Short mmCIF file of C-alpha atoms and ligand atoms in Angstrom, two decimals:
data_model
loop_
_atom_site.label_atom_id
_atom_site.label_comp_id
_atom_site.label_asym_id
_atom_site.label_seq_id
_atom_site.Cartn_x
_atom_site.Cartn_y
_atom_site.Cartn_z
CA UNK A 13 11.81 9.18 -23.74
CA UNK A 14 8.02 9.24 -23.06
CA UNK A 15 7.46 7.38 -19.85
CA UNK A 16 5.23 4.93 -21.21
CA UNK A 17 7.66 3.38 -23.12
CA UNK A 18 9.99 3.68 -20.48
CA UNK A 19 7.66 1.91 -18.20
CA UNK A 20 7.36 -0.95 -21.15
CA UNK A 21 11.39 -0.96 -21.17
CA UNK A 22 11.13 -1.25 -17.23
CA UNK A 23 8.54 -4.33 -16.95
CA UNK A 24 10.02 -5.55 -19.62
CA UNK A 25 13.10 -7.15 -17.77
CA UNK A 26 10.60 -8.42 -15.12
CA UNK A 27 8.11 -9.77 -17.46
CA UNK A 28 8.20 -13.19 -16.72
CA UNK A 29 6.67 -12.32 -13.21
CA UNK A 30 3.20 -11.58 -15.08
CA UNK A 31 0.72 -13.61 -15.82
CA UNK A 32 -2.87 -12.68 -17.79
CA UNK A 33 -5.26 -11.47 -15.21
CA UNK A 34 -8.17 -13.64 -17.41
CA UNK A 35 -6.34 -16.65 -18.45
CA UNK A 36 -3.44 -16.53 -16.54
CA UNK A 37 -1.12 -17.58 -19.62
CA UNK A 38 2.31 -15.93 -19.29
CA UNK A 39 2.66 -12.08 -21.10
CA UNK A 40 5.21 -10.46 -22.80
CA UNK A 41 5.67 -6.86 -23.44
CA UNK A 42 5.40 -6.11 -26.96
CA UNK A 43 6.38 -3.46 -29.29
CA UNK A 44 7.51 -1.18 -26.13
CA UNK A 45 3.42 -0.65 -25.96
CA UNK A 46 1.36 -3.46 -24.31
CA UNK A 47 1.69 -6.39 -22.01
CA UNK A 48 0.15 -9.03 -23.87
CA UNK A 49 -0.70 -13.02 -23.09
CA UNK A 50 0.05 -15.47 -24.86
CA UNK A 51 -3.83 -15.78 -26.07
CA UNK A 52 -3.57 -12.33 -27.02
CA UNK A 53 -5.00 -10.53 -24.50
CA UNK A 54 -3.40 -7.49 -24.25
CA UNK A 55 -3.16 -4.57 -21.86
CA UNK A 56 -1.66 -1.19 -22.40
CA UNK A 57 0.62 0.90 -20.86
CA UNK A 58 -1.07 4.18 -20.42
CA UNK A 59 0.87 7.81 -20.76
CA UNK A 60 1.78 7.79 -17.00
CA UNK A 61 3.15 4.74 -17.33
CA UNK A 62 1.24 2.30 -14.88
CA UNK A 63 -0.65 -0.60 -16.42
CA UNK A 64 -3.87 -1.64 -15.69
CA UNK A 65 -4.35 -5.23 -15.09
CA UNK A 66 -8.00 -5.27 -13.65
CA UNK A 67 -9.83 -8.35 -14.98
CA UNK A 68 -13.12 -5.93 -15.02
CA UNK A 69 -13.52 -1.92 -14.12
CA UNK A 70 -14.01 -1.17 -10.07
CA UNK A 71 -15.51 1.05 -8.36
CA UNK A 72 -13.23 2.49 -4.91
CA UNK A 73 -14.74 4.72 -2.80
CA UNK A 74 -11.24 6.34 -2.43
CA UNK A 75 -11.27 9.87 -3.89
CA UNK A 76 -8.69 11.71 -5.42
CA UNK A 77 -8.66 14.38 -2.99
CA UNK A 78 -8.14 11.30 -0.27
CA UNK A 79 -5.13 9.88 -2.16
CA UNK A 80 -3.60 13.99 -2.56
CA UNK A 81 -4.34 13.94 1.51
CA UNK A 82 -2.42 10.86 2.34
CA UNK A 83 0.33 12.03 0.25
CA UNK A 84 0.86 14.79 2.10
CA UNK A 85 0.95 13.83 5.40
CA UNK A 86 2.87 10.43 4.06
CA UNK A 87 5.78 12.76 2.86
CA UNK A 88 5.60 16.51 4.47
CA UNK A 89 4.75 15.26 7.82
CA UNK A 90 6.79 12.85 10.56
CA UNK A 91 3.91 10.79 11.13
CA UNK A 92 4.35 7.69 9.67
CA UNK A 93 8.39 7.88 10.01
CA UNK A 94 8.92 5.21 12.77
CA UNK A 95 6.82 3.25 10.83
CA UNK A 96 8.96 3.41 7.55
CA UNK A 97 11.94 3.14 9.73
CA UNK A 98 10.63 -0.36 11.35
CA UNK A 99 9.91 -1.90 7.58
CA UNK A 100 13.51 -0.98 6.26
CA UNK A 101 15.23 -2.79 8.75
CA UNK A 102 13.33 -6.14 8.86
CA UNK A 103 13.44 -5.81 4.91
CA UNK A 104 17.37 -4.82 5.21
CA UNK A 105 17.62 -7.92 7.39
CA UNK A 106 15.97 -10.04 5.79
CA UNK A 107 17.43 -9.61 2.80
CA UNK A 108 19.83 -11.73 0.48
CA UNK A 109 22.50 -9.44 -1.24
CA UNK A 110 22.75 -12.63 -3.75
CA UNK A 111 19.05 -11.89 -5.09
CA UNK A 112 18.96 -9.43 -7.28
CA UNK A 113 16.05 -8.00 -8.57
CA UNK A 114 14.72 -8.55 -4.96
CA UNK A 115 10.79 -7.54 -5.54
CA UNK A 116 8.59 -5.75 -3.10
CA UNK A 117 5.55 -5.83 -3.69
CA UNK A 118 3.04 -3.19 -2.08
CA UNK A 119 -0.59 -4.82 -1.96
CA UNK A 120 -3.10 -1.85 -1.76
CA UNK A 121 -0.90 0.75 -2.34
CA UNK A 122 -3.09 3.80 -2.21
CA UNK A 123 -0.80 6.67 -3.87
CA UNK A 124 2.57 5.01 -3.38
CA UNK A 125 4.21 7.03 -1.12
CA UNK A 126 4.90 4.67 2.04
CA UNK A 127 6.56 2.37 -0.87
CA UNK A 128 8.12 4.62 -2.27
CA UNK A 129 9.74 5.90 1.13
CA UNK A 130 10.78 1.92 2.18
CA UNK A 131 12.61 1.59 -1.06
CA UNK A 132 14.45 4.26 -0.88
CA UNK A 133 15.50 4.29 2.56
CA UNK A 134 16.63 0.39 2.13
CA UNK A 135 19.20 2.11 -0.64
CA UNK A 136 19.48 -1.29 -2.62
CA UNK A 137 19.96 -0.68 -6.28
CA UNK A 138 19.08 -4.82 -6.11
CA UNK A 139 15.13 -3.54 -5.17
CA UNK A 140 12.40 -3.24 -7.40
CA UNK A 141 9.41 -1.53 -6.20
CA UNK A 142 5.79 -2.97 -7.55
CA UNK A 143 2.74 -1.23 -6.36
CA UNK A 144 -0.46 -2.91 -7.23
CA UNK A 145 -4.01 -0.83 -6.24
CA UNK A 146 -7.48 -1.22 -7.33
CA UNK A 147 -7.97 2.71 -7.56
CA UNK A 148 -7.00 3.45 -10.92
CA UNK A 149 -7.22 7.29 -9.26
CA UNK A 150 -4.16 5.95 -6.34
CA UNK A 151 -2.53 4.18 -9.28
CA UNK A 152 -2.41 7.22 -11.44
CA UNK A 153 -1.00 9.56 -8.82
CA UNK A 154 1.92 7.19 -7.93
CA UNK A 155 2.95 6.63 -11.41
CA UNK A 156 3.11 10.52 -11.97
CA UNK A 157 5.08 11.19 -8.80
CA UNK A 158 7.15 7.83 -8.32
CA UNK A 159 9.26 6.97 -11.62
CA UNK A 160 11.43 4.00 -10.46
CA UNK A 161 8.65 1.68 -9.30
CA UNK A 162 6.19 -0.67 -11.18
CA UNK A 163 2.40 0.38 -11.30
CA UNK A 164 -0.30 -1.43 -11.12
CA UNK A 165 -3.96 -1.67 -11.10
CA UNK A 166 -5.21 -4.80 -10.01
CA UNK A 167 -6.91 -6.74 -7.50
CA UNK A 168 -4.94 -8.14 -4.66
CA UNK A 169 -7.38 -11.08 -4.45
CA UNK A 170 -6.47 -12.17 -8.19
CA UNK A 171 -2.89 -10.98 -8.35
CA UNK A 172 -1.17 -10.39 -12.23
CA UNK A 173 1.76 -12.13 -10.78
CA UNK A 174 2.81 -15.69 -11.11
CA UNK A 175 3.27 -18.53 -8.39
CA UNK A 176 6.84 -17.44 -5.84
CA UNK A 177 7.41 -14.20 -7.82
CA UNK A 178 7.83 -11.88 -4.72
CA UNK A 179 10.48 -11.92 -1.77
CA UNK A 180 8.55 -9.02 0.18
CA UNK A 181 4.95 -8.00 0.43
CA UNK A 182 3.72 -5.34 2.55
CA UNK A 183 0.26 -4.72 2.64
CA UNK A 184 -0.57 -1.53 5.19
CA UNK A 185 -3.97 -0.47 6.16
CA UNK A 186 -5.44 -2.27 3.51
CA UNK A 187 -7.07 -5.41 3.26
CA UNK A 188 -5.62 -8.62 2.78
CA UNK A 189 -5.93 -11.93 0.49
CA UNK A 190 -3.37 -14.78 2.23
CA UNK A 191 -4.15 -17.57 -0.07
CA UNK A 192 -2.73 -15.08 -3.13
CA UNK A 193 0.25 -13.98 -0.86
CA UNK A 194 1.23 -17.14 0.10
CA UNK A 195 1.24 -18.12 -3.55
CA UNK A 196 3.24 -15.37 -5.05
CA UNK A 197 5.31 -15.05 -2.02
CA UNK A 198 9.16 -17.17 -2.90
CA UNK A 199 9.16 -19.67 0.45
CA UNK A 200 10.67 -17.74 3.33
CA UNK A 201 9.39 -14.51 1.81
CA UNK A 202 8.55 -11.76 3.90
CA UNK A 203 5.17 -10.53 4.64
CA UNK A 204 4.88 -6.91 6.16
CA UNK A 205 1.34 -6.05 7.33
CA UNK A 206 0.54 -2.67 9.12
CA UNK A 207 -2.88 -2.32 11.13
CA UNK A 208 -4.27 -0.11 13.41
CA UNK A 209 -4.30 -0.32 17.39
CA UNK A 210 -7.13 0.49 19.36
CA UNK A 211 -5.69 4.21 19.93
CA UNK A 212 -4.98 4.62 16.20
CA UNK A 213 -6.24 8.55 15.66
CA UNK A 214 -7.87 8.59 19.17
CA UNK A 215 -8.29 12.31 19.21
CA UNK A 216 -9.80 12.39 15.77
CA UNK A 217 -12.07 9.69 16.47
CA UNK A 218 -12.68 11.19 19.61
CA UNK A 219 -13.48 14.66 18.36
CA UNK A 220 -15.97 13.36 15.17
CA UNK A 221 -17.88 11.00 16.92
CA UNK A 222 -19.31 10.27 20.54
CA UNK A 223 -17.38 6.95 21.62
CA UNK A 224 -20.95 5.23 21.83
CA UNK A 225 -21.54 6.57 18.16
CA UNK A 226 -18.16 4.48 16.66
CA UNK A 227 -17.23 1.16 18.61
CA UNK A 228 -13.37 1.22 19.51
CA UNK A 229 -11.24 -0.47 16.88
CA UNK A 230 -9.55 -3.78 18.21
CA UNK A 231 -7.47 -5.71 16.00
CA UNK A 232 -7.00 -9.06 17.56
CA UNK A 233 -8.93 -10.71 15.11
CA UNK A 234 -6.86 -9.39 11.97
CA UNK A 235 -3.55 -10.66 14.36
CA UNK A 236 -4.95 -14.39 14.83
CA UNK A 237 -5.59 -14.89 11.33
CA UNK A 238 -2.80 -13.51 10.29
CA UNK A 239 -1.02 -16.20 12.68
CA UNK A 240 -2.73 -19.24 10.93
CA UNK A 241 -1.09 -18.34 8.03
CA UNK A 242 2.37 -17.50 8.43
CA UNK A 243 4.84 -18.32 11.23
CA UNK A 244 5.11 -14.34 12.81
CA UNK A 245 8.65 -13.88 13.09
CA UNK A 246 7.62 -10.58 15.32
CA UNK A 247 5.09 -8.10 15.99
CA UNK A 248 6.59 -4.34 16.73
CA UNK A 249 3.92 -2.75 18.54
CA UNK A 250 4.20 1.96 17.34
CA UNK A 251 2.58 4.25 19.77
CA UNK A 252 3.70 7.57 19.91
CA UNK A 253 1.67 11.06 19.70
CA UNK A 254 2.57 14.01 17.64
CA UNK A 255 1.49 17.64 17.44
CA UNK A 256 0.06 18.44 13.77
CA UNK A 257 -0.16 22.02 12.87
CA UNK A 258 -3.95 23.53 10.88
CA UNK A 259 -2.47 22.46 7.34
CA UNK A 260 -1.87 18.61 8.59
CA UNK A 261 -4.82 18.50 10.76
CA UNK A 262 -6.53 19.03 7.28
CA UNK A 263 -4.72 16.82 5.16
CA UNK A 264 -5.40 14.23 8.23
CA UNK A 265 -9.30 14.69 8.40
CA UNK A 266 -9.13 14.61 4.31
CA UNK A 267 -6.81 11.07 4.79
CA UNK A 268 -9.38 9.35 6.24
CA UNK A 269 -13.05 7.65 5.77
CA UNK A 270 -13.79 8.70 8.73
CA UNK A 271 -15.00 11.89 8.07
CA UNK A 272 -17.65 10.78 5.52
CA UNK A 273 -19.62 9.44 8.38
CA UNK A 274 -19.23 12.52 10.75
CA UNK A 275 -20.67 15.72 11.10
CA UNK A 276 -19.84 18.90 9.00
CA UNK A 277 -19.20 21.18 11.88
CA UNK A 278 -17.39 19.17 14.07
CA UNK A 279 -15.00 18.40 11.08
CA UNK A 280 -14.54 22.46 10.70
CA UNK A 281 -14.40 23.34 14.59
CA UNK A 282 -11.55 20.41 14.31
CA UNK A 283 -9.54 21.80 11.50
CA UNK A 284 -9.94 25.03 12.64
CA UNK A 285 -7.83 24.27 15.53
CA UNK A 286 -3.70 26.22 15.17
CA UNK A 287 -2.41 22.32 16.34
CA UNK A 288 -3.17 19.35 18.17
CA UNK A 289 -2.01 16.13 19.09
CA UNK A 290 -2.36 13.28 16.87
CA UNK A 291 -1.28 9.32 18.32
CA UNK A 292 -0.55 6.86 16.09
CA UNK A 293 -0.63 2.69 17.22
CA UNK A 294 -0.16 0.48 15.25
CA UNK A 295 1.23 -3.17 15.04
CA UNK A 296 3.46 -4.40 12.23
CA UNK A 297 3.34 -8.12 11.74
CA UNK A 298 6.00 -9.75 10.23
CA UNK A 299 5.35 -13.02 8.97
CA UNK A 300 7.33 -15.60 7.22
CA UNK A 301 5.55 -17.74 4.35
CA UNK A 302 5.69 -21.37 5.55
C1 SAM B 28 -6.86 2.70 3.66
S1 SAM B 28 -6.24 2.65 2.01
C2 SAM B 28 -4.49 2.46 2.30
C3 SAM B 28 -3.67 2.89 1.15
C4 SAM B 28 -2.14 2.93 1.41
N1 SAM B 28 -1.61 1.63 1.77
C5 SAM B 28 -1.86 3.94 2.50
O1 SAM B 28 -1.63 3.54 3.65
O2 SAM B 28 -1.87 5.15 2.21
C6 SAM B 28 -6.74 1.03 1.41
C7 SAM B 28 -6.32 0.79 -0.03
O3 SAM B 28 -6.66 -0.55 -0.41
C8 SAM B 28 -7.07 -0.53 -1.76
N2 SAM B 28 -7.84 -1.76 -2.03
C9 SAM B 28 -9.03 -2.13 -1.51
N3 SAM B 28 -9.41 -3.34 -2.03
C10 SAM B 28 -8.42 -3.72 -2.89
C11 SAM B 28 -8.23 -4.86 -3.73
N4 SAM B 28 -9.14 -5.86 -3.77
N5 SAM B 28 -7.13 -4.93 -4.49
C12 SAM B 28 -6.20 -3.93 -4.47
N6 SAM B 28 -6.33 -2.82 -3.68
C13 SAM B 28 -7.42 -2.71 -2.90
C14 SAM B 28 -7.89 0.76 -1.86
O4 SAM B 28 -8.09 1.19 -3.18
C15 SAM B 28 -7.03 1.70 -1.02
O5 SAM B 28 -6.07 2.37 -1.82
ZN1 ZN B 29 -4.84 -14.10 -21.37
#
């Protein structure tokens, strides 16, 4: 069966969690084709199978060769493992075996792969996967690679989805809207939100830019909002440092904005390198919707 209409079979049993990103009338899939609002406006499923659910075309800065990057390291390295590991348990623990579908929905997905790792390490045929990015580029890539999951491109500050639709939302590195989560989030719904440390990539930092040329990253801004808006449950602070051979050390520069600000030789004397150490820190704040 193509996998467009197998998409449209897919959304189809969760269509009543749309709603029309103009006029926000409830959809319908029709004809095993298009998602389409009850004033007719109608979007498409395209040949990969995602849908896009943009009110108007926008322009991300994320490249294609970014999204490949991420990928890679996401799946053929370690380094975001303990990470995964940490998401699958609060989601395991938080969640009701009587729900079923049980949706998680990842807000700024990028290519898909962290989602695609949490769902299937939580093992729950009761958990449907719905990744929702404003790169039609990210969206494309995870709807070629990751069959099982819903696809989306859309805006995370004007979601497609209607009012307590969602029992988890994680939303890692990416940024956040809390008035839309806390509206499609069911009460007591889960919200999963990954940001950097102030030693996130340290070495690469280090290595492309002076210290005075790039102001350390602190995050206790991001944390205290964050706060106002959901009771935090608990905030698992991940430092650990790993050795990347050449190959990752590439993939890592290439995963990153940072090396569009940063000069062309240091990025080459730095992926020249046969390894180095790479430290990840991160929080992951796990909020409850009040
Ligand atoms: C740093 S990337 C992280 C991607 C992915 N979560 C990961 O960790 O690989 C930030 C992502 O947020 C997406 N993004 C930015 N603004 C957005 C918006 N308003 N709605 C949906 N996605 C958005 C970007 O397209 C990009 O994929
Ligand atoms: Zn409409």
């Amino acid at each position: 069966m193509p996998k467009k209409i197998k998409s449209a079979k897919r959304v189809n049993e969760f269509e009543s969690l749309f709603k029309c990103p103009f006029c926000e009338n409830s959809m319908r899939v029709v004809n095993d084709r298009s998602l389409i609002c009850a004033k007719k406006h109608t979007f498409d499923f395209a040949k990969q199978g995602y849908v896009n659910l943009l009110p108007r075309p926008s322009n991300s800065h994320y490249t294609k060769e970014l999204f490949e990057a991420r990928h890679k390291i996401i799946m053929e390295s370690n380094l975001y493992t303990s990470m995964h590991k940490t998401i699958t348990k609060m989601i395991k623990e938080h969640m009701d075996v009587a729900i079923n579908p049980f949706t998680v929905l990842d807000l700024g997905c990028g290519e898909g792969s962290h989602l695609q790792k949490i769902v299937d390490e939580c093992k729950s045929p009761a958990i449907t996967g719905i990744g929702l990015d404003i790169s039609k580029e990210s969206i494309i890539m995870a709807s070629k690679k990751y069959k099982d999951s819903i696809w989306l491109i859309g805006d995370l500050a004007k979601s497609p989805l209607v009012d307590e639709s969602v029992h988890v939302i994680l939303n890692i590195f990416s940024p956040s809207n809390y008035k839309e989560f806390k509206r499609t989030l069911v009460q007591d719904g889960l919200v999963i939100k990954i940001v950097p440390r102030p030693n996130y990539l340290k070495e690469l930092r280090e290595f492309l830019f002076n210290k005075t040329e790039k102001e350390i990253y602190r995050n206790d801004k991001i944390v205290s909002l964050f706060k106002k808006h959901f009771y935090l449950l608990d905030v698992f602070s991940l430092s650990y440092t790993m050795n990347l051979n050449q190959a990752e050390l590439k993939n890592l520069v290439q995963m990153t904005p940072l090396a569009w600000s940063s000069d062309k030789g240091r990025i080459n004397t730095y992926i020249n390198q046969d390894s180095a150490e790479v430290t990840i820190d991160l929080d992951i704040l796990i909020g409850v919707n009040k």
